[in-house]
Amino acid sequence: MSKKKKVDFKEIGLDIGIILARQFYKTEYLHYGYWIDGLEVDSSNVHEAQENYAQLILSHIPEGVKTILDVGCGSGKFAQKMLDKGYQVDCVSPSPNLTKHVRRLVGDRSEIFECGYEDIYTEKKYDLILFSESFQYIPYRISMPLSIKLLNKKGSILVCDFFRKKVEGTSPIGGGHDLEEYYEYASKLPLNNIVDLDITKETAPSIDIVDDFLTNTMVPIYNLIFYVLDNNYPKFAKFLRWKFKKKLKKIDYKYLQRKTNAESFSRFKSYHLLVYEKT
Ligand SMILES: C[S@@+](CC[C@H](N)C(=O)[O-])C[C@H]1O[C@@H](n2cnc3c(N)ncnc32)[C@H](O)[C@@H]1O
């Protein structure tokens, strides 16, 4: 009998993210917010900050683009927006749970490739390949050559995502390709880098929103669960602490010590909007 495929923790994290985002912030985007000067960093403004982010990307879609491949389209919310603007958009969505949302939002207006980008198979070519906060999930040594192959003659690639900086210490926030190494690699590709916008300052406040949510919602729930377990099921609680020692230590470092915030994000990460033209 074939072994059942294990569920990917990162993907489940995104699936949970969309449930929480819809419930608490009335949004279906899975990307950071773009916090312009004057916009108070408050959960009531998450929606507006995420709309700003969407507008920022829209404003950097090169002129003449008609067809777009939205790689890692999340809930499909941004794909829906681009469709409404008149672009033809196809989506790549490896998560079956997220794909349900994508289908609901884009209907039959898009082809949805239900696989990792690495495994896409299509004869189609696109004017733009878009990675809106999905770039970090895919090795760029695969995603960039593949994108060049899937582009029309005068096509472009737009990446909006955060990268890792080479600094001392351990980042409480995971994810992101090494920026220097990526630049070095990308400089050798048959592409012209026409835009490189550092938007770390404008995106970092999103992490303070996450910190606020964790501190005021998830941490008290987590503590209450262990309070009940320690008192009512001490042996089970002891077993859990032993079995998940490493995971609980990570949770403690990342969330309970409140190290996940805008300041640590800006120290360890660098968020960029990059646009490339095929040469
Ligand atoms: C943070 S969400 C961003 C969603 C959306 N682009 C947005 O801006 O709201 C990351 C997305 O990357 C997708 N993803 C993860 N690994 C992927 C892979 N190997 N290939 C394609 N997409 C991937 C996830 O399923 C998810 O849709």
PDB file of C-alpha atoms and ligand atoms in Angstrom:
ATOM      1  CA  MET A   1       0.000   0.000   0.000  1.00  0.00           C
ATOM      2  CA  SER A   2       1.425   3.436  -0.892  1.00  0.00           C
ATOM      3  CA  LYS A   3       2.342   5.674   2.059  1.00  0.00           C
ATOM      4  CA  LYS A   4       0.054   8.673   2.609  1.00  0.00           C
ATOM      5  CA  LYS A   5       1.790  11.964   1.720  1.00  0.00           C
ATOM      6  CA  LYS A   6       2.493  14.081   4.812  1.00  0.00           C
ATOM      7  CA  VAL A   7       0.840  17.484   5.013  1.00  0.00           C
ATOM      8  CA  ASP A   8       3.289  20.355   4.492  1.00  0.00           C
ATOM      9  CA  PHE A   9       3.408  22.567   7.617  1.00  0.00           C
ATOM     10  CA  LYS A  10       4.140  25.728   5.586  1.00  0.00           C
ATOM     11  CA  GLU A  11       1.092  25.172   3.387  1.00  0.00           C
ATOM     12  CA  ILE A  12      -1.141  24.474   6.376  1.00  0.00           C
ATOM     13  CA  GLY A  13       0.204  27.689   7.918  1.00  0.00           C
ATOM     14  CA  LEU A  14      -1.065  29.577   4.846  1.00  0.00           C
ATOM     15  CA  ASP A  15      -4.410  27.751   4.950  1.00  0.00           C
ATOM     16  CA  ILE A  16      -4.809  28.773   8.595  1.00  0.00           C
ATOM     17  CA  GLY A  17      -3.643  32.258   7.642  1.00  0.00           C
ATOM     18  CA  ILE A  18      -6.513  32.703   5.212  1.00  0.00           C
ATOM     19  CA  ILE A  19      -9.078  31.568   7.804  1.00  0.00           C
ATOM     20  CA  LEU A  20      -7.709  34.031  10.371  1.00  0.00           C
ATOM     21  CA  ALA A  21      -7.301  36.841   7.840  1.00  0.00           C
ATOM     22  CA  ARG A  22     -10.918  36.523   6.724  1.00  0.00           C
ATOM     23  CA  GLN A  23     -12.262  36.295  10.258  1.00  0.00           C
ATOM     24  CA  PHE A  24     -10.169  38.974  11.981  1.00  0.00           C
ATOM     25  CA  TYR A  25      -9.113  41.379   9.241  1.00  0.00           C
ATOM     26  CA  LYS A  26     -11.899  40.903   6.683  1.00  0.00           C
ATOM     27  CA  THR A  27      -9.335  40.320   3.959  1.00  0.00           C
ATOM     28  CA  GLU A  28      -8.556  37.464   1.605  1.00  0.00           C
ATOM     29  CA  TYR A  29      -5.047  38.535   0.672  1.00  0.00           C
ATOM     30  CA  LEU A  30      -2.182  36.522   2.060  1.00  0.00           C
ATOM     31  CA  HIS A  31       0.487  39.159   1.489  1.00  0.00           C
ATOM     32  CA  TYR A  32       1.923  41.804   3.814  1.00  0.00           C
ATOM     33  CA  GLY A  33       0.478  45.264   4.008  1.00  0.00           C
ATOM     34  CA  TYR A  34       2.185  48.323   2.524  1.00  0.00           C
ATOM     35  CA  TRP A  35       2.073  50.858   5.346  1.00  0.00           C
ATOM     36  CA  ILE A  36       2.414  54.304   3.856  1.00  0.00           C
ATOM     37  CA  ASP A  37       3.351  57.285   6.049  1.00  0.00           C
ATOM     38  CA  GLY A  38       0.386  58.369   8.121  1.00  0.00           C
ATOM     39  CA  LEU A  39      -1.431  55.010   8.075  1.00  0.00           C
ATOM     40  CA  GLU A  40      -1.707  53.942  11.702  1.00  0.00           C
ATOM     41  CA  VAL A  41      -0.338  50.454  12.358  1.00  0.00           C
ATOM     42  CA  ASP A  42      -3.552  49.001  13.684  1.00  0.00           C
ATOM     43  CA  SER A  43      -5.513  45.861  12.869  1.00  0.00           C
ATOM     44  CA  SER A  44      -8.376  48.007  11.561  1.00  0.00           C
ATOM     45  CA  ASN A  45      -6.038  49.253   8.814  1.00  0.00           C
ATOM     46  CA  VAL A  46      -4.723  45.870   7.638  1.00  0.00           C
ATOM     47  CA  HIS A  47      -7.237  45.833   4.813  1.00  0.00           C
ATOM     48  CA  GLU A  48      -6.140  49.254   3.556  1.00  0.00           C
ATOM     49  CA  ALA A  49      -2.440  48.384   3.858  1.00  0.00           C
ATOM     50  CA  GLN A  50      -2.948  45.202   1.850  1.00  0.00           C
ATOM     51  CA  GLU A  51      -4.894  47.130  -0.796  1.00  0.00           C
ATOM     52  CA  ASN A  52      -1.945  49.552  -0.987  1.00  0.00           C
ATOM     53  CA  TYR A  53       0.327  46.573  -1.594  1.00  0.00           C
ATOM     54  CA  ALA A  54      -1.963  45.333  -4.379  1.00  0.00           C
ATOM     55  CA  GLN A  55      -1.987  48.833  -5.937  1.00  0.00           C
ATOM     56  CA  LEU A  56       1.801  48.997  -5.735  1.00  0.00           C
ATOM     57  CA  ILE A  57       2.108  45.793  -7.737  1.00  0.00           C
ATOM     58  CA  LEU A  58      -0.545  46.875 -10.244  1.00  0.00           C
ATOM     59  CA  SER A  59       1.308  50.134 -10.803  1.00  0.00           C
ATOM     60  CA  HIS A  60       4.489  48.191 -11.664  1.00  0.00           C
ATOM     61  CA  ILE A  61       2.952  45.903 -14.270  1.00  0.00           C
ATOM     62  CA  PRO A  62       4.779  46.976 -17.435  1.00  0.00           C
ATOM     63  CA  GLU A  63       2.826  48.620 -20.205  1.00  0.00           C
ATOM     64  CA  GLY A  64       1.625  46.290 -22.935  1.00  0.00           C
ATOM     65  CA  VAL A  65       1.222  43.278 -20.648  1.00  0.00           C
ATOM     66  CA  LYS A  66      -1.919  41.307 -21.471  1.00  0.00           C
ATOM     67  CA  THR A  67      -1.321  37.807 -20.138  1.00  0.00           C
ATOM     68  CA  ILE A  68      -0.112  37.053 -16.610  1.00  0.00           C
ATOM     69  CA  LEU A  69       0.828  33.893 -14.746  1.00  0.00           C
ATOM     70  CA  ASP A  70       0.227  34.464 -11.025  1.00  0.00           C
ATOM     71  CA  VAL A  71       2.575  31.995  -9.336  1.00  0.00           C
ATOM     72  CA  GLY A  72       1.452  31.070  -5.811  1.00  0.00           C
ATOM     73  CA  CYS A  73      -1.783  33.008  -6.106  1.00  0.00           C
ATOM     74  CA  GLY A  74      -2.902  32.451  -2.479  1.00  0.00           C
ATOM     75  CA  SER A  75      -6.664  32.800  -2.238  1.00  0.00           C
ATOM     76  CA  GLY A  76      -6.857  34.144  -5.806  1.00  0.00           C
ATOM     77  CA  LYS A  77      -7.890  37.588  -4.556  1.00  0.00           C
ATOM     78  CA  PHE A  78      -5.189  39.447  -6.453  1.00  0.00           C
ATOM     79  CA  ALA A  79      -5.737  37.305  -9.558  1.00  0.00           C
ATOM     80  CA  GLN A  80      -9.402  38.332  -9.391  1.00  0.00           C
ATOM     81  CA  LYS A  81      -8.367  41.983  -9.185  1.00  0.00           C
ATOM     82  CA  MET A  82      -6.110  41.669 -12.220  1.00  0.00           C
ATOM     83  CA  LEU A  83      -8.875  39.896 -14.161  1.00  0.00           C
ATOM     84  CA  ASP A  84     -11.244  42.745 -13.299  1.00  0.00           C
ATOM     85  CA  LYS A  85      -8.652  45.167 -14.692  1.00  0.00           C
ATOM     86  CA  GLY A  86      -8.805  43.326 -18.015  1.00  0.00           C
ATOM     87  CA  TYR A  87      -5.689  41.151 -17.846  1.00  0.00           C
ATOM     88  CA  GLN A  88      -5.853  37.470 -18.783  1.00  0.00           C
ATOM     89  CA  VAL A  89      -4.598  35.668 -15.708  1.00  0.00           C
ATOM     90  CA  ASP A  90      -3.690  32.055 -15.036  1.00  0.00           C
ATOM     91  CA  CYS A  91      -2.820  30.828 -11.565  1.00  0.00           C
ATOM     92  CA  VAL A  92      -0.440  28.366  -9.953  1.00  0.00           C
ATOM     93  CA  SER A  93      -1.811  26.988  -6.704  1.00  0.00           C
ATOM     94  CA  PRO A  94      -0.181  23.950  -5.086  1.00  0.00           C
ATOM     95  CA  SER A  95      -2.403  23.962  -1.992  1.00  0.00           C
ATOM     96  CA  PRO A  96      -5.710  22.087  -2.442  1.00  0.00           C
ATOM     97  CA  ASN A  97      -7.271  24.098   0.389  1.00  0.00           C
ATOM     98  CA  LEU A  98      -6.298  27.458  -1.083  1.00  0.00           C
ATOM     99  CA  THR A  99      -7.331  26.316  -4.558  1.00  0.00           C
ATOM    100  CA  LYS A 100     -10.949  26.059  -3.352  1.00  0.00           C
ATOM    101  CA  HIS A 101     -10.860  29.804  -2.636  1.00  0.00           C
ATOM    102  CA  VAL A 102      -9.180  30.499  -5.975  1.00  0.00           C
ATOM    103  CA  ARG A 103     -11.943  28.666  -7.849  1.00  0.00           C
ATOM    104  CA  ARG A 104     -14.596  30.623  -5.989  1.00  0.00           C
ATOM    105  CA  LEU A 105     -12.937  33.966  -6.772  1.00  0.00           C
ATOM    106  CA  VAL A 106     -11.820  33.517 -10.361  1.00  0.00           C
ATOM    107  CA  GLY A 107     -14.459  31.032 -11.564  1.00  0.00           C
ATOM    108  CA  ASP A 108     -13.661  29.810 -15.060  1.00  0.00           C
ATOM    109  CA  ARG A 109     -11.879  32.997 -16.080  1.00  0.00           C
ATOM    110  CA  SER A 110      -8.457  31.475 -15.341  1.00  0.00           C
ATOM    111  CA  GLU A 111      -6.644  28.233 -15.869  1.00  0.00           C
ATOM    112  CA  ILE A 112      -5.467  27.011 -12.473  1.00  0.00           C
ATOM    113  CA  PHE A 113      -2.355  24.857 -12.395  1.00  0.00           C
ATOM    114  CA  GLU A 114      -2.791  22.791  -9.251  1.00  0.00           C
ATOM    115  CA  CYS A 115       0.857  21.996  -8.638  1.00  0.00           C
ATOM    116  CA  GLY A 116       4.092  23.503  -7.429  1.00  0.00           C
ATOM    117  CA  TYR A 117       5.598  25.884  -9.984  1.00  0.00           C
ATOM    118  CA  GLU A 118       8.497  23.453 -10.354  1.00  0.00           C
ATOM    119  CA  ASP A 119       6.050  20.900 -11.798  1.00  0.00           C
ATOM    120  CA  ILE A 120       4.047  23.099 -14.151  1.00  0.00           C
ATOM    121  CA  TYR A 121       3.507  21.781 -17.634  1.00  0.00           C
ATOM    122  CA  THR A 122       2.058  24.062 -20.279  1.00  0.00           C
ATOM    123  CA  GLU A 123       2.593  25.092 -23.875  1.00  0.00           C
ATOM    124  CA  LYS A 124       1.349  28.592 -23.050  1.00  0.00           C
ATOM    125  CA  LYS A 125       3.571  31.672 -22.888  1.00  0.00           C
ATOM    126  CA  TYR A 126       2.914  34.787 -20.811  1.00  0.00           C
ATOM    127  CA  ASP A 127       3.739  38.504 -20.959  1.00  0.00           C
ATOM    128  CA  LEU A 128       4.339  38.597 -17.202  1.00  0.00           C
ATOM    129  CA  ILE A 129       5.210  36.038 -14.562  1.00  0.00           C
ATOM    130  CA  LEU A 130       4.233  37.336 -11.139  1.00  0.00           C
ATOM    131  CA  PHE A 131       5.541  36.194  -7.764  1.00  0.00           C
ATOM    132  CA  SER A 132       3.650  38.108  -5.095  1.00  0.00           C
ATOM    133  CA  GLU A 133       5.166  36.804  -1.878  1.00  0.00           C
ATOM    134  CA  SER A 134       5.581  33.350  -3.347  1.00  0.00           C
ATOM    135  CA  PHE A 135       9.154  33.699  -4.595  1.00  0.00           C
ATOM    136  CA  GLN A 136      10.683  32.550  -1.316  1.00  0.00           C
ATOM    137  CA  TYR A 137       8.904  29.182  -1.466  1.00  0.00           C
ATOM    138  CA  ILE A 138      10.573  28.071  -4.684  1.00  0.00           C
ATOM    139  CA  PRO A 139      14.329  27.635  -5.332  1.00  0.00           C
ATOM    140  CA  TYR A 140      15.202  30.545  -7.634  1.00  0.00           C
ATOM    141  CA  ARG A 141      17.582  28.371  -9.612  1.00  0.00           C
ATOM    142  CA  ILE A 142      14.403  26.617 -10.759  1.00  0.00           C
ATOM    143  CA  SER A 143      11.866  29.443 -10.812  1.00  0.00           C
ATOM    144  CA  MET A 144      13.920  31.978 -12.785  1.00  0.00           C
ATOM    145  CA  PRO A 145      15.005  29.779 -15.745  1.00  0.00           C
ATOM    146  CA  LEU A 146      11.502  28.303 -15.844  1.00  0.00           C
ATOM    147  CA  SER A 147       9.978  31.789 -15.942  1.00  0.00           C
ATOM    148  CA  ILE A 148      12.296  32.865 -18.747  1.00  0.00           C
ATOM    149  CA  LYS A 149      11.134  29.799 -20.680  1.00  0.00           C
ATOM    150  CA  LEU A 150       7.447  30.572 -20.089  1.00  0.00           C
ATOM    151  CA  LEU A 151       7.759  34.211 -21.146  1.00  0.00           C
ATOM    152  CA  ASN A 152       6.867  35.688 -24.480  1.00  0.00           C
ATOM    153  CA  LYS A 153       9.677  37.368 -26.408  1.00  0.00           C
ATOM    154  CA  LYS A 154       9.319  40.718 -24.651  1.00  0.00           C
ATOM    155  CA  GLY A 155       8.073  39.323 -21.358  1.00  0.00           C
ATOM    156  CA  SER A 156       8.714  40.475 -17.798  1.00  0.00           C
ATOM    157  CA  ILE A 157       9.046  38.977 -14.345  1.00  0.00           C
ATOM    158  CA  LEU A 158       7.761  40.780 -11.262  1.00  0.00           C
ATOM    159  CA  VAL A 159       8.909  39.591  -7.843  1.00  0.00           C
ATOM    160  CA  CYS A 160       7.606  41.140  -4.635  1.00  0.00           C
ATOM    161  CA  ASP A 161       8.941  39.320  -1.592  1.00  0.00           C
ATOM    162  CA  PHE A 162      11.372  39.471   1.279  1.00  0.00           C
ATOM    163  CA  PHE A 163      14.931  38.156   1.292  1.00  0.00           C
ATOM    164  CA  ARG A 164      17.410  37.242   4.031  1.00  0.00           C
ATOM    165  CA  LYS A 165      20.190  39.630   4.899  1.00  0.00           C
ATOM    166  CA  LYS A 166      23.590  38.362   5.994  1.00  0.00           C
ATOM    167  CA  VAL A 167      23.657  39.611   9.588  1.00  0.00           C
ATOM    168  CA  GLU A 168      24.777  38.156  12.903  1.00  0.00           C
ATOM    169  CA  GLY A 169      22.226  36.322  15.046  1.00  0.00           C
ATOM    170  CA  THR A 170      19.213  34.096  14.562  1.00  0.00           C
ATOM    171  CA  SER A 171      16.139  35.562  12.954  1.00  0.00           C
ATOM    172  CA  PRO A 172      12.890  34.740  14.777  1.00  0.00           C
ATOM    173  CA  ILE A 173      11.199  35.075  11.373  1.00  0.00           C
ATOM    174  CA  GLY A 174      11.925  32.320   8.878  1.00  0.00           C
ATOM    175  CA  GLY A 175      11.866  32.435   5.109  1.00  0.00           C
ATOM    176  CA  GLY A 176      13.417  34.331   2.252  1.00  0.00           C
ATOM    177  CA  HIS A 177      16.292  33.609  -0.086  1.00  0.00           C
ATOM    178  CA  ASP A 178      19.702  35.051   0.699  1.00  0.00           C
ATOM    179  CA  LEU A 179      19.619  38.486  -1.002  1.00  0.00           C
ATOM    180  CA  GLU A 180      23.297  38.776  -1.927  1.00  0.00           C
ATOM    181  CA  GLU A 181      23.434  35.276  -3.364  1.00  0.00           C
ATOM    182  CA  TYR A 182      20.226  35.893  -5.288  1.00  0.00           C
ATOM    183  CA  TYR A 183      21.532  39.176  -6.772  1.00  0.00           C
ATOM    184  CA  GLU A 184      24.722  37.420  -7.826  1.00  0.00           C
ATOM    185  CA  TYR A 185      22.712  34.661  -9.510  1.00  0.00           C
ATOM    186  CA  ALA A 186      20.162  36.976 -11.162  1.00  0.00           C
ATOM    187  CA  SER A 187      22.883  39.243 -12.585  1.00  0.00           C
ATOM    188  CA  LYS A 188      23.931  36.391 -14.882  1.00  0.00           C
ATOM    189  CA  LEU A 189      20.473  35.762 -16.323  1.00  0.00           C
ATOM    190  CA  PRO A 190      19.357  37.111 -19.721  1.00  0.00           C
ATOM    191  CA  LEU A 191      17.246  39.746 -17.976  1.00  0.00           C
ATOM    192  CA  ASN A 192      17.370  43.506 -17.428  1.00  0.00           C
ATOM    193  CA  ASN A 193      16.509  44.548 -13.896  1.00  0.00           C
ATOM    194  CA  ILE A 194      14.438  47.687 -14.496  1.00  0.00           C
ATOM    195  CA  VAL A 195      13.007  48.174 -10.986  1.00  0.00           C
ATOM    196  CA  ASP A 196      14.446  47.341  -7.554  1.00  0.00           C
ATOM    197  CA  LEU A 197      12.434  48.998  -4.820  1.00  0.00           C
ATOM    198  CA  ASP A 198      13.345  48.356  -1.194  1.00  0.00           C
ATOM    199  CA  ILE A 199      10.007  48.370   0.631  1.00  0.00           C
ATOM    200  CA  THR A 200      11.199  46.906   3.957  1.00  0.00           C
ATOM    201  CA  LYS A 201      10.175  50.018   5.898  1.00  0.00           C
ATOM    202  CA  GLU A 202       6.646  49.997   4.461  1.00  0.00           C
ATOM    203  CA  THR A 203       6.052  46.236   4.882  1.00  0.00           C
ATOM    204  CA  ALA A 204       7.709  45.591   8.272  1.00  0.00           C
ATOM    205  CA  PRO A 205       4.771  46.986  10.323  1.00  0.00           C
ATOM    206  CA  SER A 206       2.745  43.944   9.202  1.00  0.00           C
ATOM    207  CA  ILE A 207       4.897  41.936  11.590  1.00  0.00           C
ATOM    208  CA  ASP A 208       3.801  44.164  14.472  1.00  0.00           C
ATOM    209  CA  ILE A 209       0.215  43.284  13.566  1.00  0.00           C
ATOM    210  CA  VAL A 210       1.142  39.586  13.687  1.00  0.00           C
ATOM    211  CA  ASP A 211       2.883  40.149  17.038  1.00  0.00           C
ATOM    212  CA  ASP A 212      -0.189  41.910  18.390  1.00  0.00           C
ATOM    213  CA  PHE A 213      -2.416  39.045  17.262  1.00  0.00           C
ATOM    214  CA  LEU A 214      -0.121  36.397  18.739  1.00  0.00           C
ATOM    215  CA  THR A 215       0.314  38.216  22.035  1.00  0.00           C
ATOM    216  CA  ASN A 216      -3.331  38.996  22.548  1.00  0.00           C
ATOM    217  CA  THR A 217      -4.989  35.933  21.049  1.00  0.00           C
ATOM    218  CA  MET A 218      -2.820  32.908  20.361  1.00  0.00           C
ATOM    219  CA  VAL A 219      -0.470  33.064  23.357  1.00  0.00           C
ATOM    220  CA  PRO A 220      -3.269  33.270  25.975  1.00  0.00           C
ATOM    221  CA  ILE A 221      -5.047  30.334  24.266  1.00  0.00           C
ATOM    222  CA  TYR A 222      -1.794  28.368  24.150  1.00  0.00           C
ATOM    223  CA  ASN A 223      -1.139  29.070  27.847  1.00  0.00           C
ATOM    224  CA  LEU A 224      -4.690  28.077  28.794  1.00  0.00           C
ATOM    225  CA  ILE A 225      -4.384  24.773  26.937  1.00  0.00           C
ATOM    226  CA  PHE A 226      -1.208  23.921  28.859  1.00  0.00           C
ATOM    227  CA  TYR A 227      -2.808  25.119  32.099  1.00  0.00           C
ATOM    228  CA  VAL A 228      -5.615  22.576  31.620  1.00  0.00           C
ATOM    229  CA  LEU A 229      -3.216  19.818  30.504  1.00  0.00           C
ATOM    230  CA  ASP A 230      -0.784  20.412  33.393  1.00  0.00           C
ATOM    231  CA  ASN A 231      -3.594  20.319  35.956  1.00  0.00           C
ATOM    232  CA  ASN A 232      -5.921  17.669  34.562  1.00  0.00           C
ATOM    233  CA  TYR A 233      -3.626  15.456  32.504  1.00  0.00           C
ATOM    234  CA  PRO A 234      -0.119  15.966  33.947  1.00  0.00           C
ATOM    235  CA  LYS A 235       1.330  12.769  32.475  1.00  0.00           C
ATOM    236  CA  PHE A 236       0.036  13.620  29.012  1.00  0.00           C
ATOM    237  CA  ALA A 237       1.336  17.201  29.371  1.00  0.00           C
ATOM    238  CA  LYS A 238       4.762  15.840  30.364  1.00  0.00           C
ATOM    239  CA  PHE A 239       4.740  13.508  27.354  1.00  0.00           C
ATOM    240  CA  LEU A 240       3.809  16.364  25.013  1.00  0.00           C
ATOM    241  CA  ARG A 241       6.567  18.585  26.382  1.00  0.00           C
ATOM    242  CA  TRP A 242       9.083  15.774  25.858  1.00  0.00           C
ATOM    243  CA  LYS A 243       7.815  14.693  22.416  1.00  0.00           C
ATOM    244  CA  PHE A 244       7.613  18.222  21.002  1.00  0.00           C
ATOM    245  CA  LYS A 245      10.561  19.671  22.930  1.00  0.00           C
ATOM    246  CA  LYS A 246      12.174  21.213  19.845  1.00  0.00           C
ATOM    247  CA  LYS A 247       8.922  22.607  18.398  1.00  0.00           C
ATOM    248  CA  LEU A 248       7.868  24.103  21.764  1.00  0.00           C
ATOM    249  CA  LYS A 249      11.308  25.675  22.195  1.00  0.00           C
ATOM    250  CA  LYS A 250      10.926  27.269  18.774  1.00  0.00           C
ATOM    251  CA  ILE A 251       7.438  28.532  19.647  1.00  0.00           C
ATOM    252  CA  ASP A 252       8.813  29.959  22.877  1.00  0.00           C
ATOM    253  CA  TYR A 253      11.661  31.777  21.098  1.00  0.00           C
ATOM    254  CA  LYS A 254       9.579  33.033  18.193  1.00  0.00           C
ATOM    255  CA  TYR A 255       6.305  33.946  19.815  1.00  0.00           C
ATOM    256  CA  LEU A 256       6.319  33.904  23.616  1.00  0.00           C
ATOM    257  CA  GLN A 257       9.420  36.079  23.928  1.00  0.00           C
ATOM    258  CA  ARG A 258       7.902  38.620  21.551  1.00  0.00           C
ATOM    259  CA  LYS A 259      10.888  38.640  19.224  1.00  0.00           C
ATOM    260  CA  THR A 260       8.729  38.546  16.107  1.00  0.00           C
ATOM    261  CA  ASN A 261       8.274  42.241  15.397  1.00  0.00           C
ATOM    262  CA  ALA A 262       8.919  44.979  12.822  1.00  0.00           C
ATOM    263  CA  GLU A 263      12.332  45.724  14.310  1.00  0.00           C
ATOM    264  CA  SER A 264      13.625  42.158  14.034  1.00  0.00           C
ATOM    265  CA  PHE A 265      12.093  41.870  10.564  1.00  0.00           C
ATOM    266  CA  SER A 266      13.995  44.953   9.373  1.00  0.00           C
ATOM    267  CA  ARG A 267      17.202  43.687  10.953  1.00  0.00           C
ATOM    268  CA  PHE A 268      17.145  40.252   9.325  1.00  0.00           C
ATOM    269  CA  LYS A 269      15.077  40.727   6.158  1.00  0.00           C
ATOM    270  CA  SER A 270      14.958  43.006   3.156  1.00  0.00           C
ATOM    271  CA  TYR A 271      11.700  43.304   1.212  1.00  0.00           C
ATOM    272  CA  HIS A 272      12.001  44.083  -2.513  1.00  0.00           C
ATOM    273  CA  LEU A 273       9.827  44.743  -5.500  1.00  0.00           C
ATOM    274  CA  LEU A 274      11.830  43.668  -8.533  1.00  0.00           C
ATOM    275  CA  VAL A 275      10.905  43.918 -12.190  1.00  0.00           C
ATOM    276  CA  TYR A 276      12.901  42.227 -14.949  1.00  0.00           C
ATOM    277  CA  GLU A 277      12.600  42.445 -18.705  1.00  0.00           C
ATOM    278  CA  LYS A 278      13.714  39.621 -20.937  1.00  0.00           C
ATOM    279  CA  THR A 279      16.658  40.695 -23.090  1.00  0.00           C
TER     280      THR A 279
HETATM  281  C1  LIG B   1       2.144  34.164   1.195  1.00  0.00           C
HETATM  282  S1  LIG B   1       1.171  33.387  -0.023  1.00  0.00           S
HETATM  283  C2  LIG B   1       1.013  34.689  -1.197  1.00  0.00           C
HETATM  284  C3  LIG B   1      -0.317  34.649  -1.869  1.00  0.00           C
HETATM  285  C4  LIG B   1      -0.628  35.697  -2.917  1.00  0.00           C
HETATM  286  N1  LIG B   1       0.307  35.714  -4.006  1.00  0.00           N
HETATM  287  C5  LIG B   1      -0.800  37.064  -2.343  1.00  0.00           C
HETATM  288  O1  LIG B   1      -0.037  37.954  -2.703  1.00  0.00           O
HETATM  289  O2  LIG B   1      -1.719  37.264  -1.536  1.00  0.00           O
HETATM  290  C6  LIG B   1       2.290  32.244  -0.773  1.00  0.00           C
HETATM  291  C7  LIG B   1       1.736  31.446  -1.939  1.00  0.00           C
HETATM  292  O3  LIG B   1       2.794  30.661  -2.502  1.00  0.00           O
HETATM  293  C8  LIG B   1       2.281  29.378  -2.811  1.00  0.00           C
HETATM  294  N2  LIG B   1       3.379  28.415  -2.955  1.00  0.00           N
HETATM  295  C9  LIG B   1       4.106  27.784  -2.007  1.00  0.00           C
HETATM  296  N3  LIG B   1       4.985  26.934  -2.560  1.00  0.00           N
HETATM  297  C10 LIG B   1       4.825  27.039  -3.915  1.00  0.00           C
HETATM  298  C11 LIG B   1       5.432  26.399  -5.044  1.00  0.00           C
HETATM  299  N4  LIG B   1       6.396  25.506  -4.895  1.00  0.00           N
HETATM  300  N5  LIG B   1       4.995  26.741  -6.257  1.00  0.00           N
HETATM  301  C12 LIG B   1       4.020  27.662  -6.430  1.00  0.00           C
HETATM  302  N6  LIG B   1       3.421  28.297  -5.398  1.00  0.00           N
HETATM  303  C13 LIG B   1       3.810  27.988  -4.159  1.00  0.00           C
HETATM  304  C14 LIG B   1       1.305  29.096  -1.687  1.00  0.00           C
HETATM  305  O4  LIG B   1       0.399  28.069  -1.993  1.00  0.00           O
HETATM  306  C15 LIG B   1       0.630  30.458  -1.584  1.00  0.00           C
HETATM  307  O5  LIG B   1      -0.392  30.547  -2.533  1.00  0.00           O
END
